mmCIF file with all atom_site columns, C-alpha atoms in Angstrom:
data_model
loop_
_atom_site.group_PDB
_atom_site.id
_atom_site.type_symbol
_atom_site.label_atom_id
_atom_site.label_alt_id
_atom_site.label_comp_id
_atom_site.label_asym_id
_atom_site.label_entity_id
_atom_site.label_seq_id
_atom_site.pdbx_PDB_ins_code
_atom_site.Cartn_x
_atom_site.Cartn_y
_atom_site.Cartn_z
_atom_site.occupancy
_atom_site.B_iso_or_equiv
_atom_site.pdbx_formal_charge
_atom_site.auth_seq_id
_atom_site.auth_comp_id
_atom_site.auth_asym_id
_atom_site.auth_atom_id
_atom_site.pdbx_PDB_model_num
ATOM 1   C CA . GLU M 1 1   ? -1.650  1.097   -18.982 1.00 81.00 ? 1   GLU M CA 1
ATOM 2   C CA . VAL M 1 2   ? 0.190   -0.952  -15.794 1.00 85.00 ? 2   VAL M CA 1
ATOM 3   C CA . GLN M 1 3   ? -1.511  -4.045  -14.993 1.00 91.00 ? 3   GLN M CA 1
ATOM 4   C CA . LEU M 1 4   ? -0.094  -6.108  -11.600 1.00 95.00 ? 4   LEU M CA 1
ATOM 5   C CA . VAL M 1 5   ? -2.402  -9.679  -11.850 1.00 96.00 ? 5   VAL M CA 1
ATOM 6   C CA . GLN M 1 6   ? -2.090  -12.064 -8.779  1.00 98.00 ? 6   GLN M CA 1
ATOM 7   C CA . SER M 1 7   ? -2.594  -15.384 -7.875  1.00 97.00 ? 7   SER M CA 1
ATOM 8   C CA . GLY M 1 8   ? -6.161  -16.692 -6.989  1.00 97.00 ? 8   GLY M CA 1
ATOM 9   C CA . ALA M 1 9   ? -7.130  -17.149 -3.431  1.00 98.00 ? 9   ALA M CA 1
ATOM 10  C CA . GLU M 1 10  ? -5.589  -20.088 -0.910  1.00 98.00 ? 10  GLU M CA 1
ATOM 11  C CA . VAL M 1 11  ? -6.094  -22.082 1.622   1.00 98.00 ? 11  VAL M CA 1
ATOM 12  C CA . LYS M 1 12  ? -3.702  -24.105 3.928   1.00 98.00 ? 12  LYS M CA 1
ATOM 13  C CA . LYS M 1 13  ? -3.483  -25.109 6.442   1.00 98.00 ? 13  LYS M CA 1
ATOM 14  C CA . PRO M 1 14  ? -0.911  -24.334 9.567   1.00 97.00 ? 14  PRO M CA 1
ATOM 15  C CA . GLY M 1 15  ? 2.504   -25.040 9.447   1.00 97.00 ? 15  GLY M CA 1
ATOM 16  C CA . GLU M 1 16  ? 1.808   -25.381 5.581   1.00 98.00 ? 16  GLU M CA 1
ATOM 17  C CA . SER M 1 17  ? 4.114   -23.550 2.377   1.00 98.00 ? 17  SER M CA 1
ATOM 18  C CA . LEU M 1 18  ? 3.069   -21.043 0.294   1.00 98.00 ? 18  LEU M CA 1
ATOM 19  C CA . LYS M 1 19  ? 4.259   -18.785 -2.818  1.00 98.00 ? 19  LYS M CA 1
ATOM 20  C CA . ILE M 1 20  ? 1.883   -16.565 -4.296  1.00 98.00 ? 20  ILE M CA 1
ATOM 21  C CA . SER M 1 21  ? 2.738   -14.260 -7.249  1.00 98.00 ? 21  SER M CA 1
ATOM 22  C CA . CYS M 1 22  ? 2.391   -11.232 -8.898  1.00 97.00 ? 22  CYS M CA 1
ATOM 23  C CA . LYS M 1 23  ? 2.660   -10.418 -12.832 1.00 96.00 ? 23  LYS M CA 1
ATOM 24  C CA . ASP M 1 24  ? 3.714   -7.560  -14.240 1.00 93.00 ? 24  ASP M CA 1
ATOM 25  C CA . SER M 1 25  ? 2.369   -6.136  -17.823 1.00 85.00 ? 25  SER M CA 1
ATOM 26  C CA . GLY M 1 26  ? 2.710   -2.798  -19.330 1.00 71.00 ? 26  GLY M CA 1
ATOM 27  C CA . TYR M 1 27  ? 5.892   -1.331  -17.665 1.00 76.00 ? 27  TYR M CA 1
ATOM 28  C CA . ARG M 1 28  ? 9.641   -2.189  -17.606 1.00 86.00 ? 28  ARG M CA 1
ATOM 29  C CA . PHE M 1 29  ? 9.590   -4.860  -13.955 1.00 89.00 ? 29  PHE M CA 1
ATOM 30  C CA . THR M 1 30  ? 13.723  -4.565  -13.934 1.00 88.00 ? 30  THR M CA 1
ATOM 31  C CA . SER M 1 31  ? 13.026  -0.376  -13.639 1.00 89.00 ? 31  SER M CA 1
ATOM 32  C CA . TYR M 1 32  ? 11.140  -0.380  -10.539 1.00 93.00 ? 32  TYR M CA 1
ATOM 33  C CA . TRP M 1 33  ? 11.049  -1.661  -6.779  1.00 95.00 ? 33  TRP M CA 1
ATOM 34  C CA . ILE M 1 34  ? 7.661   -3.947  -6.417  1.00 96.00 ? 34  ILE M CA 1
ATOM 35  C CA . GLY M 1 35  ? 6.386   -5.162  -3.048  1.00 96.00 ? 35  GLY M CA 1
ATOM 36  C CA . TRP M 1 36  ? 3.469   -7.109  -0.553  1.00 98.00 ? 36  TRP M CA 1
ATOM 37  C CA . VAL M 1 37  ? 0.974   -4.881  1.721   1.00 98.00 ? 37  VAL M CA 1
ATOM 38  C CA . ARG M 1 38  ? -1.111  -7.144  3.903   1.00 98.00 ? 38  ARG M CA 1
ATOM 39  C CA . GLN M 1 39  ? -4.792  -6.092  4.947   1.00 98.00 ? 39  GLN M CA 1
ATOM 40  C CA . MET M 1 40  ? -6.043  -8.205  7.843   1.00 98.00 ? 40  MET M CA 1
ATOM 41  C CA . PRO M 1 41  ? -9.812  -8.891  7.894   1.00 96.00 ? 41  PRO M CA 1
ATOM 42  C CA . GLY M 1 42  ? -11.281 -5.477  8.818   1.00 95.00 ? 42  GLY M CA 1
ATOM 43  C CA . LYS M 1 43  ? -8.024  -4.050  9.457   1.00 96.00 ? 43  LYS M CA 1
ATOM 44  C CA . GLY M 1 44  ? -6.003  -1.950  7.578   1.00 96.00 ? 44  GLY M CA 1
ATOM 45  C CA . LEU M 1 45  ? -2.406  -1.760  5.277   1.00 97.00 ? 45  LEU M CA 1
ATOM 46  C CA . GLU M 1 46  ? 0.794   -3.518  6.578   1.00 97.00 ? 46  GLU M CA 1
ATOM 47  C CA . TRP M 1 47  ? 3.735   -2.843  4.575   1.00 97.00 ? 47  TRP M CA 1
ATOM 48  C CA . MET M 1 48  ? 6.313   -5.422  4.302   1.00 97.00 ? 48  MET M CA 1
ATOM 49  C CA . GLY M 1 49  ? 8.434   -5.601  1.710   1.00 96.00 ? 49  GLY M CA 1
ATOM 50  C CA . ILE M 1 50  ? 9.921   -4.417  -1.616  1.00 96.00 ? 50  ILE M CA 1
ATOM 51  C CA . ILE M 1 51  ? 11.801  -5.651  -4.348  1.00 96.00 ? 51  ILE M CA 1
ATOM 52  C CA . TYR M 1 52  ? 14.493  -3.854  -6.835  1.00 94.00 ? 52  TYR M CA 1
ATOM 53  C CA . PRO M 1 53  ? 13.756  -7.138  -9.986  1.00 93.00 ? 53  PRO M CA 1
ATOM 54  C CA . GLY M 1 54  ? 16.411  -5.503  -11.621 1.00 90.00 ? 54  GLY M CA 1
ATOM 55  C CA . ASP M 1 55  ? 19.708  -6.119  -8.983  1.00 91.00 ? 55  ASP M CA 1
ATOM 56  C CA . SER M 1 56  ? 17.374  -8.011  -6.594  1.00 92.00 ? 56  SER M CA 1
ATOM 57  C CA . ASP M 1 57  ? 18.140  -5.585  -3.833  1.00 94.00 ? 57  ASP M CA 1
ATOM 58  C CA . THR M 1 58  ? 15.010  -5.978  -0.971  1.00 95.00 ? 58  THR M CA 1
ATOM 59  C CA . ILE M 1 59  ? 14.025  -4.047  2.240   1.00 94.00 ? 59  ILE M CA 1
ATOM 60  C CA . TYR M 1 60  ? 11.618  -5.553  5.052   1.00 95.00 ? 60  TYR M CA 1
ATOM 61  C CA . SER M 1 61  ? 9.053   -4.056  7.376   1.00 94.00 ? 61  SER M CA 1
ATOM 62  C CA . PRO M 1 62  ? 11.036  -4.772  11.162  1.00 92.00 ? 62  PRO M CA 1
ATOM 63  C CA . SER M 1 63  ? 7.416   -6.338  11.465  1.00 93.00 ? 63  SER M CA 1
ATOM 64  C CA . PHE M 1 64  ? 8.365   -8.928  8.901   1.00 96.00 ? 64  PHE M CA 1
ATOM 65  C CA . GLN M 1 65  ? 11.873  -9.645  8.317   1.00 95.00 ? 65  GLN M CA 1
ATOM 66  C CA . GLY M 1 66  ? 12.307  -13.517 8.923   1.00 96.00 ? 66  GLY M CA 1
ATOM 67  C CA . GLN M 1 67  ? 8.749   -14.283 8.744   1.00 97.00 ? 67  GLN M CA 1
ATOM 68  C CA . VAL M 1 68  ? 8.358   -13.946 4.935   1.00 98.00 ? 68  VAL M CA 1
ATOM 69  C CA . THR M 1 69  ? 10.697  -14.199 1.495   1.00 98.00 ? 69  THR M CA 1
ATOM 70  C CA . ILE M 1 70  ? 10.328  -11.828 -1.397  1.00 98.00 ? 70  ILE M CA 1
ATOM 71  C CA . SER M 1 71  ? 11.657  -12.605 -4.458  1.00 97.00 ? 71  SER M CA 1
ATOM 72  C CA . ALA M 1 72  ? 11.407  -12.240 -8.136  1.00 96.00 ? 72  ALA M CA 1
ATOM 73  C CA . ASP M 1 73  ? 11.827  -13.426 -11.305 1.00 95.00 ? 73  ASP M CA 1
ATOM 74  C CA . LYS M 1 74  ? 12.843  -11.289 -14.034 1.00 91.00 ? 74  LYS M CA 1
ATOM 75  C CA . SER M 1 75  ? 12.820  -13.572 -16.937 1.00 92.00 ? 75  SER M CA 1
ATOM 76  C CA . ILE M 1 76  ? 8.540   -13.493 -16.519 1.00 93.00 ? 76  ILE M CA 1
ATOM 77  C CA . SER M 1 77  ? 7.944   -10.557 -14.744 1.00 94.00 ? 77  SER M CA 1
ATOM 78  C CA . THR M 1 78  ? 6.843   -11.893 -11.527 1.00 96.00 ? 78  THR M CA 1
ATOM 79  C CA . ALA M 1 79  ? 7.377   -11.129 -8.009  1.00 97.00 ? 79  ALA M CA 1
ATOM 80  C CA . TYR M 1 80  ? 6.656   -13.570 -5.101  1.00 98.00 ? 80  TYR M CA 1
ATOM 81  C CA . LEU M 1 81  ? 6.069   -13.334 -1.448  1.00 98.00 ? 81  LEU M CA 1
ATOM 82  C CA . GLN M 1 82  ? 6.203   -17.046 0.154   1.00 98.00 ? 82  GLN M CA 1
ATOM 83  C CA . TRP M 1 83  ? 6.078   -18.468 3.683   1.00 98.00 ? 83  TRP M CA 1
ATOM 84  C CA . SER M 1 84  ? 7.657   -21.615 5.037   1.00 97.00 ? 84  SER M CA 1
ATOM 85  C CA . SER M 1 85  ? 5.373   -22.539 7.652   1.00 97.00 ? 85  SER M CA 1
ATOM 86  C CA . LEU M 1 86  ? 1.905   -20.443 7.656   1.00 98.00 ? 86  LEU M CA 1
ATOM 87  C CA . LYS M 1 87  ? 0.255   -19.931 10.522  1.00 97.00 ? 87  LYS M CA 1
ATOM 88  C CA . ALA M 1 88  ? -3.280  -19.072 11.610  1.00 97.00 ? 88  ALA M CA 1
ATOM 89  C CA . SER M 1 89  ? -2.196  -15.111 12.105  1.00 97.00 ? 89  SER M CA 1
ATOM 90  C CA . ASP M 1 90  ? -0.957  -15.089 8.233   1.00 98.00 ? 90  ASP M CA 1
ATOM 91  C CA . THR M 1 91  ? -4.716  -15.450 7.454   1.00 98.00 ? 91  THR M CA 1
ATOM 92  C CA . ALA M 1 92  ? -4.935  -11.556 5.051   1.00 98.00 ? 92  ALA M CA 1
ATOM 93  C CA . MET M 1 93  ? -5.691  -10.854 1.683   1.00 98.00 ? 93  MET M CA 1
ATOM 94  C CA . TYR M 1 94  ? -2.321  -9.746  0.497   1.00 98.00 ? 94  TYR M CA 1
ATOM 95  C CA . TYR M 1 95  ? -1.851  -7.105  -2.209  1.00 98.00 ? 95  TYR M CA 1
ATOM 96  C CA . CYS M 1 96  ? 1.094   -6.273  -4.656  1.00 98.00 ? 96  CYS M CA 1
ATOM 97  C CA . ALA M 1 97  ? 2.056   -2.929  -5.545  1.00 97.00 ? 97  ALA M CA 1
ATOM 98  C CA . ARG M 1 98  ? 4.208   -1.580  -7.447  1.00 95.00 ? 98  ARG M CA 1
ATOM 99  C CA . HIS M 1 99  ? 6.392   1.709   -6.566  1.00 95.00 ? 99  HIS M CA 1
ATOM 100 C CA . GLY M 1 100 ? 6.486   3.766   -9.304  1.00 90.00 ? 100 GLY M CA 1
ATOM 101 C CA . TYR M 1 101 ? 7.333   7.099   -7.529  1.00 87.00 ? 101 TYR M CA 1
ATOM 102 C CA . CYS M 1 102 ? 10.698  8.068   -5.968  1.00 88.00 ? 102 CYS M CA 1
ATOM 103 C CA . THR M 1 103 ? 11.557  10.740  -4.295  1.00 84.00 ? 103 THR M CA 1
ATOM 104 C CA . ALA M 1 104 ? 14.602  11.556  -2.686  1.00 79.00 ? 104 ALA M CA 1
ATOM 105 C CA . GLY M 1 105 ? 15.765  7.586   -1.921  1.00 81.00 ? 105 GLY M CA 1
ATOM 106 C CA . ASN M 1 106 ? 12.035  6.841   -1.807  1.00 89.00 ? 106 ASN M CA 1
ATOM 107 C CA . CYS M 1 107 ? 9.401   4.818   -3.289  1.00 91.00 ? 107 CYS M CA 1
ATOM 108 C CA . TYR M 1 108 ? 5.958   5.174   -3.045  1.00 93.00 ? 108 TYR M CA 1
ATOM 109 C CA . PRO M 1 109 ? 3.144   2.753   -4.213  1.00 94.00 ? 109 PRO M CA 1
ATOM 110 C CA . ASP M 1 110 ? 1.228   3.950   -7.631  1.00 94.00 ? 110 ASP M CA 1
ATOM 111 C CA . TYR M 1 111 ? -0.090  0.319   -8.931  1.00 94.00 ? 111 TYR M CA 1
ATOM 112 C CA . TRP M 1 112 ? -2.057  -2.272  -6.891  1.00 97.00 ? 112 TRP M CA 1
ATOM 113 C CA . GLY M 1 113 ? -2.884  -6.081  -7.837  1.00 97.00 ? 113 GLY M CA 1
ATOM 114 C CA . GLN M 1 114 ? -6.095  -7.110  -7.235  1.00 97.00 ? 114 GLN M CA 1
ATOM 115 C CA . GLY M 1 115 ? -5.299  -8.333  -4.367  1.00 98.00 ? 115 GLY M CA 1
ATOM 116 C CA . THR M 1 116 ? -4.474  -12.685 -2.977  1.00 98.00 ? 116 THR M CA 1
ATOM 117 C CA . LEU M 1 117 ? -6.714  -13.674 -0.055  1.00 98.00 ? 117 LEU M CA 1
ATOM 118 C CA . VAL M 1 118 ? -4.901  -16.472 2.069   1.00 98.00 ? 118 VAL M CA 1
ATOM 119 C CA . THR M 1 119 ? -6.656  -18.363 4.837   1.00 98.00 ? 119 THR M CA 1
ATOM 120 C CA . VAL M 1 120 ? -4.891  -20.554 6.794   1.00 98.00 ? 120 VAL M CA 1
ATOM 121 C CA . SER M 1 121 ? -7.373  -22.824 8.983   1.00 97.00 ? 121 SER M CA 1
ATOM 122 C CA . SER M 1 122 ? -6.954  -26.647 10.144  1.00 95.00 ? 122 SER M CA 1
ATOM 123 C CA . GLN Q 2 1   ? -1.016  0.312   16.768  1.00 79.00 ? 1   GLN Q CA 1
ATOM 124 C CA . SER Q 2 2   ? -0.397  2.264   14.310  1.00 86.00 ? 2   SER Q CA 1
ATOM 125 C CA . VAL Q 2 3   ? 2.909   4.629   13.280  1.00 90.00 ? 3   VAL Q CA 1
ATOM 126 C CA . LEU Q 2 4   ? 0.850   7.200   11.951  1.00 97.00 ? 4   LEU Q CA 1
ATOM 127 C CA . THR Q 2 5   ? -2.391  8.302   13.189  1.00 97.00 ? 5   THR Q CA 1
ATOM 128 C CA . GLN Q 2 6   ? -5.666  8.770   12.020  1.00 98.00 ? 6   GLN Q CA 1
ATOM 129 C CA . PRO Q 2 7   ? -9.314  9.539   12.682  1.00 97.00 ? 7   PRO Q CA 1
ATOM 130 C CA . PRO Q 2 8   ? -11.535 6.480   12.818  1.00 97.00 ? 8   PRO Q CA 1
ATOM 131 C CA . SER Q 2 9   ? -14.088 8.248   10.799  1.00 97.00 ? 9   SER Q CA 1
ATOM 132 C CA . VAL Q 2 10  ? -15.462 10.952  9.510   1.00 97.00 ? 10  VAL Q CA 1
ATOM 133 C CA . SER Q 2 11  ? -18.323 12.226  7.479   1.00 96.00 ? 11  SER Q CA 1
ATOM 134 C CA . ALA Q 2 12  ? -20.415 14.795  5.839   1.00 96.00 ? 12  ALA Q CA 1
ATOM 135 C CA . ALA Q 2 13  ? -23.636 15.535  3.785   1.00 96.00 ? 13  ALA Q CA 1
ATOM 136 C CA . PRO Q 2 14  ? -22.825 15.417  -0.519  1.00 97.00 ? 14  PRO Q CA 1
ATOM 137 C CA . GLY Q 2 15  ? -21.548 18.342  -1.905  1.00 97.00 ? 15  GLY Q CA 1
ATOM 138 C CA . GLN Q 2 16  ? -19.884 19.370  1.521   1.00 97.00 ? 16  GLN Q CA 1
ATOM 139 C CA . LYS Q 2 17  ? -15.601 19.543  2.203   1.00 97.00 ? 17  LYS Q CA 1
ATOM 140 C CA . VAL Q 2 18  ? -14.173 17.292  4.388   1.00 97.00 ? 18  VAL Q CA 1
ATOM 141 C CA . THR Q 2 19  ? -10.347 16.576  5.695   1.00 98.00 ? 19  THR Q CA 1
ATOM 142 C CA . ILE Q 2 20  ? -9.085  13.759  7.314   1.00 98.00 ? 20  ILE Q CA 1
ATOM 143 C CA . SER Q 2 21  ? -5.666  14.268  9.331   1.00 98.00 ? 21  SER Q CA 1
ATOM 144 C CA . CYS Q 2 22  ? -2.463  12.025  9.299   1.00 98.00 ? 22  CYS Q CA 1
ATOM 145 C CA . SER Q 2 23  ? -0.219  12.990  12.176  1.00 98.00 ? 23  SER Q CA 1
ATOM 146 C CA . GLY Q 2 24  ? 3.151   11.252  12.298  1.00 97.00 ? 24  GLY Q CA 1
ATOM 147 C CA . SER Q 2 25  ? 6.775   12.447  13.411  1.00 96.00 ? 25  SER Q CA 1
ATOM 148 C CA . SER Q 2 26  ? 10.076  13.812  13.043  1.00 94.00 ? 26  SER Q CA 1
ATOM 149 C CA . SER Q 2 27  ? 11.066  9.983   11.609  1.00 94.00 ? 27  SER Q CA 1
ATOM 150 C CA . ASN Q 2 28  ? 8.184   9.771   9.008   1.00 95.00 ? 28  ASN Q CA 1
ATOM 151 C CA . ILE Q 2 29  ? 6.332   12.425  7.446   1.00 96.00 ? 29  ILE Q CA 1
ATOM 152 C CA . GLY Q 2 30  ? 8.738   15.597  9.276   1.00 95.00 ? 30  GLY Q CA 1
ATOM 153 C CA . ASN Q 2 31  ? 11.055  13.788  7.199   1.00 93.00 ? 31  ASN Q CA 1
ATOM 154 C CA . ASN Q 2 32  ? 9.319   12.409  4.291   1.00 94.00 ? 32  ASN Q CA 1
ATOM 155 C CA . TYR Q 2 33  ? 6.693   12.747  1.142   1.00 95.00 ? 33  TYR Q CA 1
ATOM 156 C CA . VAL Q 2 34  ? 3.256   11.635  2.078   1.00 96.00 ? 34  VAL Q CA 1
ATOM 157 C CA . SER Q 2 35  ? 1.016   9.659   -0.363  1.00 97.00 ? 35  SER Q CA 1
ATOM 158 C CA . TRP Q 2 36  ? -2.958  9.400   0.469   1.00 98.00 ? 36  TRP Q CA 1
ATOM 159 C CA . TYR Q 2 37  ? -4.354  5.662   -0.746  1.00 98.00 ? 37  TYR Q CA 1
ATOM 160 C CA . GLN Q 2 38  ? -8.299  5.643   -1.526  1.00 98.00 ? 38  GLN Q CA 1
ATOM 161 C CA . GLN Q 2 39  ? -9.842  1.585   -1.209  1.00 98.00 ? 39  GLN Q CA 1
ATOM 162 C CA . LEU Q 2 40  ? -13.410 1.397   -2.273  1.00 97.00 ? 40  LEU Q CA 1
ATOM 163 C CA . PRO Q 2 41  ? -15.271 -1.666  -0.516  1.00 95.00 ? 41  PRO Q CA 1
ATOM 164 C CA . GLY Q 2 42  ? -13.520 -4.255  -1.836  1.00 95.00 ? 42  GLY Q CA 1
ATOM 165 C CA . THR Q 2 43  ? -11.337 -3.386  -3.926  1.00 97.00 ? 43  THR Q CA 1
ATOM 166 C CA . ALA Q 2 44  ? -7.443  -2.794  -3.877  1.00 97.00 ? 44  ALA Q CA 1
ATOM 167 C CA . PRO Q 2 45  ? -6.030  0.424   -2.612  1.00 97.00 ? 45  PRO Q CA 1
ATOM 168 C CA . LYS Q 2 46  ? -5.924  3.299   -5.007  1.00 97.00 ? 46  LYS Q CA 1
ATOM 169 C CA . LEU Q 2 47  ? -3.321  6.410   -5.331  1.00 96.00 ? 47  LEU Q CA 1
ATOM 170 C CA . LEU Q 2 48  ? -4.961  9.601   -4.443  1.00 97.00 ? 48  LEU Q CA 1
ATOM 171 C CA . ILE Q 2 49  ? -1.871  11.793  -3.755  1.00 97.00 ? 49  ILE Q CA 1
ATOM 172 C CA . TYR Q 2 50  ? 1.522   11.436  -4.056  1.00 95.00 ? 50  TYR Q CA 1
ATOM 173 C CA . GLU Q 2 51  ? 4.230   13.468  -2.720  1.00 94.00 ? 51  GLU Q CA 1
ATOM 174 C CA . ASN Q 2 52  ? 2.241   15.318  -0.690  1.00 96.00 ? 52  ASN Q CA 1
ATOM 175 C CA . ASN Q 2 53  ? 0.291   17.487  -2.616  1.00 97.00 ? 53  ASN Q CA 1
ATOM 176 C CA . LYS Q 2 54  ? 0.478   16.171  -6.152  1.00 96.00 ? 54  LYS Q CA 1
ATOM 177 C CA . ARG Q 2 55  ? -2.506  14.292  -8.464  1.00 96.00 ? 55  ARG Q CA 1
ATOM 178 C CA . PRO Q 2 56  ? -1.738  11.307  -10.272 1.00 94.00 ? 56  PRO Q CA 1
ATOM 179 C CA . SER Q 2 57  ? -3.281  11.176  -13.933 1.00 93.00 ? 57  SER Q CA 1
ATOM 180 C CA . GLY Q 2 58  ? -7.015  10.944  -13.704 1.00 94.00 ? 58  GLY Q CA 1
ATOM 181 C CA . ILE Q 2 59  ? -7.952  11.708  -10.494 1.00 96.00 ? 59  ILE Q CA 1
ATOM 182 C CA . PRO Q 2 60  ? -9.543  14.743  -10.195 1.00 97.00 ? 60  PRO Q CA 1
ATOM 183 C CA . ASP Q 2 61  ? -9.029  18.200  -8.604  1.00 96.00 ? 61  ASP Q CA 1
ATOM 184 C CA . ARG Q 2 62  ? -11.826 17.340  -5.708  1.00 97.00 ? 62  ARG Q CA 1
ATOM 185 C CA . PHE Q 2 63  ? -9.133  15.797  -4.409  1.00 98.00 ? 63  PHE Q CA 1
ATOM 186 C CA . SER Q 2 64  ? -6.195  17.557  -2.386  1.00 98.00 ? 64  SER Q CA 1
ATOM 187 C CA . GLY Q 2 65  ? -3.542  16.932  -0.013  1.00 98.00 ? 65  GLY Q CA 1
ATOM 188 C CA . SER Q 2 66  ? -1.067  19.423  2.002   1.00 97.00 ? 66  SER Q CA 1
ATOM 189 C CA . LYS Q 2 67  ? 1.713   18.580  4.981   1.00 98.00 ? 67  LYS Q CA 1
ATOM 190 C CA . SER Q 2 68  ? 2.860   20.238  7.857   1.00 97.00 ? 68  SER Q CA 1
ATOM 191 C CA . GLY Q 2 69  ? 5.529   19.485  10.051  1.00 97.00 ? 69  GLY Q CA 1
ATOM 192 C CA . THR Q 2 70  ? 5.108   16.215  11.150  1.00 97.00 ? 70  THR Q CA 1
ATOM 193 C CA . SER Q 2 71  ? 1.308   16.262  10.154  1.00 98.00 ? 71  SER Q CA 1
ATOM 194 C CA . ALA Q 2 72  ? -0.623  15.767  6.572   1.00 98.00 ? 72  ALA Q CA 1
ATOM 195 C CA . THR Q 2 73  ? -3.977  16.436  5.559   1.00 98.00 ? 73  THR Q CA 1
ATOM 196 C CA . LEU Q 2 74  ? -6.190  15.228  2.836   1.00 98.00 ? 74  LEU Q CA 1
ATOM 197 C CA . GLY Q 2 75  ? -9.108  17.127  1.430   1.00 98.00 ? 75  GLY Q CA 1
ATOM 198 C CA . ILE Q 2 76  ? -11.990 16.050  -0.892  1.00 98.00 ? 76  ILE Q CA 1
ATOM 199 C CA . THR Q 2 77  ? -14.917 18.822  -1.655  1.00 97.00 ? 77  THR Q CA 1
ATOM 200 C CA . GLY Q 2 78  ? -17.819 18.198  -3.626  1.00 97.00 ? 78  GLY Q CA 1
ATOM 201 C CA . LEU Q 2 79  ? -18.604 15.292  -1.301  1.00 97.00 ? 79  LEU Q CA 1
ATOM 202 C CA . GLN Q 2 80  ? -20.346 12.382  -3.797  1.00 96.00 ? 80  GLN Q CA 1
ATOM 203 C CA . THR Q 2 81  ? -21.938 9.451   -2.234  1.00 96.00 ? 81  THR Q CA 1
ATOM 204 C CA . GLY Q 2 82  ? -19.092 7.782   -4.370  1.00 96.00 ? 82  GLY Q CA 1
ATOM 205 C CA . ASP Q 2 83  ? -16.644 8.763   -2.572  1.00 97.00 ? 83  ASP Q CA 1
ATOM 206 C CA . GLU Q 2 84  ? -17.763 6.262   0.600   1.00 97.00 ? 84  GLU Q CA 1
ATOM 207 C CA . ALA Q 2 85  ? -14.280 4.411   1.672   1.00 98.00 ? 85  ALA Q CA 1
ATOM 208 C CA . ASP Q 2 86  ? -11.558 4.134   3.640   1.00 98.00 ? 86  ASP Q CA 1
ATOM 209 C CA . TYR Q 2 87  ? -8.309  6.521   3.049   1.00 98.00 ? 87  TYR Q CA 1
ATOM 210 C CA . TYR Q 2 88  ? -5.167  6.061   3.957   1.00 98.00 ? 88  TYR Q CA 1
ATOM 211 C CA . CYS Q 2 89  ? -1.653  8.257   4.196   1.00 98.00 ? 89  CYS Q CA 1
ATOM 212 C CA . GLY Q 2 90  ? 1.665   6.417   3.994   1.00 97.00 ? 90  GLY Q CA 1
ATOM 213 C CA . THR Q 2 91  ? 5.728   7.267   4.137   1.00 96.00 ? 91  THR Q CA 1
ATOM 214 C CA . TRP Q 2 92  ? 8.702   5.805   4.859   1.00 95.00 ? 92  TRP Q CA 1
ATOM 215 C CA . ASP Q 2 93  ? 9.847   5.681   8.461   1.00 93.00 ? 93  ASP Q CA 1
ATOM 216 C CA . SER Q 2 94  ? 13.715  5.064   9.541   1.00 88.00 ? 94  SER Q CA 1
ATOM 217 C CA . SER Q 2 95  ? 13.134  5.299   13.121  1.00 83.00 ? 95  SER Q CA 1
ATOM 218 C CA . LEU Q 2 96  ? 14.174  1.441   13.063  1.00 78.00 ? 96  LEU Q CA 1
ATOM 219 C CA . SER Q 2 97  ? 15.313  0.152   9.426   1.00 84.00 ? 97  SER Q CA 1
ATOM 220 C CA . ALA Q 2 98  ? 13.974  2.155   6.699   1.00 87.00 ? 98  ALA Q CA 1
ATOM 221 C CA . HIS Q 2 99  ? 10.005  1.201   5.709   1.00 92.00 ? 99  HIS Q CA 1
ATOM 222 C CA . VAL Q 2 100 ? 7.027   1.956   4.242   1.00 95.00 ? 100 VAL Q CA 1
ATOM 223 C CA . VAL Q 2 101 ? 4.384   2.995   6.916   1.00 96.00 ? 101 VAL Q CA 1
ATOM 224 C CA . PHE Q 2 102 ? 0.159   3.592   6.982   1.00 97.00 ? 102 PHE Q CA 1
ATOM 225 C CA . GLY Q 2 103 ? -1.639  5.512   9.240   1.00 97.00 ? 103 GLY Q CA 1
ATOM 226 C CA . GLY Q 2 104 ? -4.877  3.164   10.531  1.00 97.00 ? 104 GLY Q CA 1
ATOM 227 C CA . GLY Q 2 105 ? -6.801  4.343   7.803   1.00 97.00 ? 105 GLY Q CA 1
ATOM 228 C CA . THR Q 2 106 ? -10.016 6.661   8.273   1.00 98.00 ? 106 THR Q CA 1
ATOM 229 C CA . LYS Q 2 107 ? -13.721 5.354   7.087   1.00 98.00 ? 107 LYS Q CA 1
ATOM 230 C CA . LEU Q 2 108 ? -15.290 8.467   5.043   1.00 98.00 ? 108 LEU Q CA 1
ATOM 231 C CA . THR Q 2 109 ? -19.357 8.441   5.337   1.00 97.00 ? 109 THR Q CA 1
ATOM 232 C CA . VAL Q 2 110 ? -21.346 10.829  3.082   1.00 96.00 ? 110 VAL Q CA 1
ATOM 233 C CA . LEU Q 2 111 ? -24.132 11.072  4.540   1.00 89.00 ? 111 LEU Q CA 1
#
């Protein structure tokens, strides 16, 4: 069974850096794209980007390009989402999602992690 | 504002049928497959439909999907109170650089 386990909730101050994680179990980590989705309080889903752990190829949403960094360590089957300088507007729930259904070169989210709540407040 | 347009809310009685629409354009739905996700309160999204109309293992056939042109529709029959959730459509968009886009979400209330 595919299982994505995310790191715990974080409380940070504006300007601080942060790296959250998503560890897979139950599937071949290097064979699927894996990415991140933001959900701000009371709002909808926003796709941030994905990475292919096999070769570290990365695709970002234009809305998040340059704002965050997505990375992966295939030796420990873990994907990461990183900020260098957090803002209050980064307060949200962040989900990792395996993109396991691929058709015509595009892959779609199928399995999701439980979410990591990030709170940025002074 | 989301690239894909969904109604903010729909409602129906238990046992009834409901449809949720998702409207896009030629740069997204018109040329790509659509997926649908269910998000129960306080939980992570769950895949309901992929490739427009296919159900993953374990998803009951009360849930169905269709696509026509630049719009897609999720149908739910035999509504149950446990179906109360937010529903999102998603697909790839190639208007700027290729990336996934979601609809704004539709809250389903089972009266």
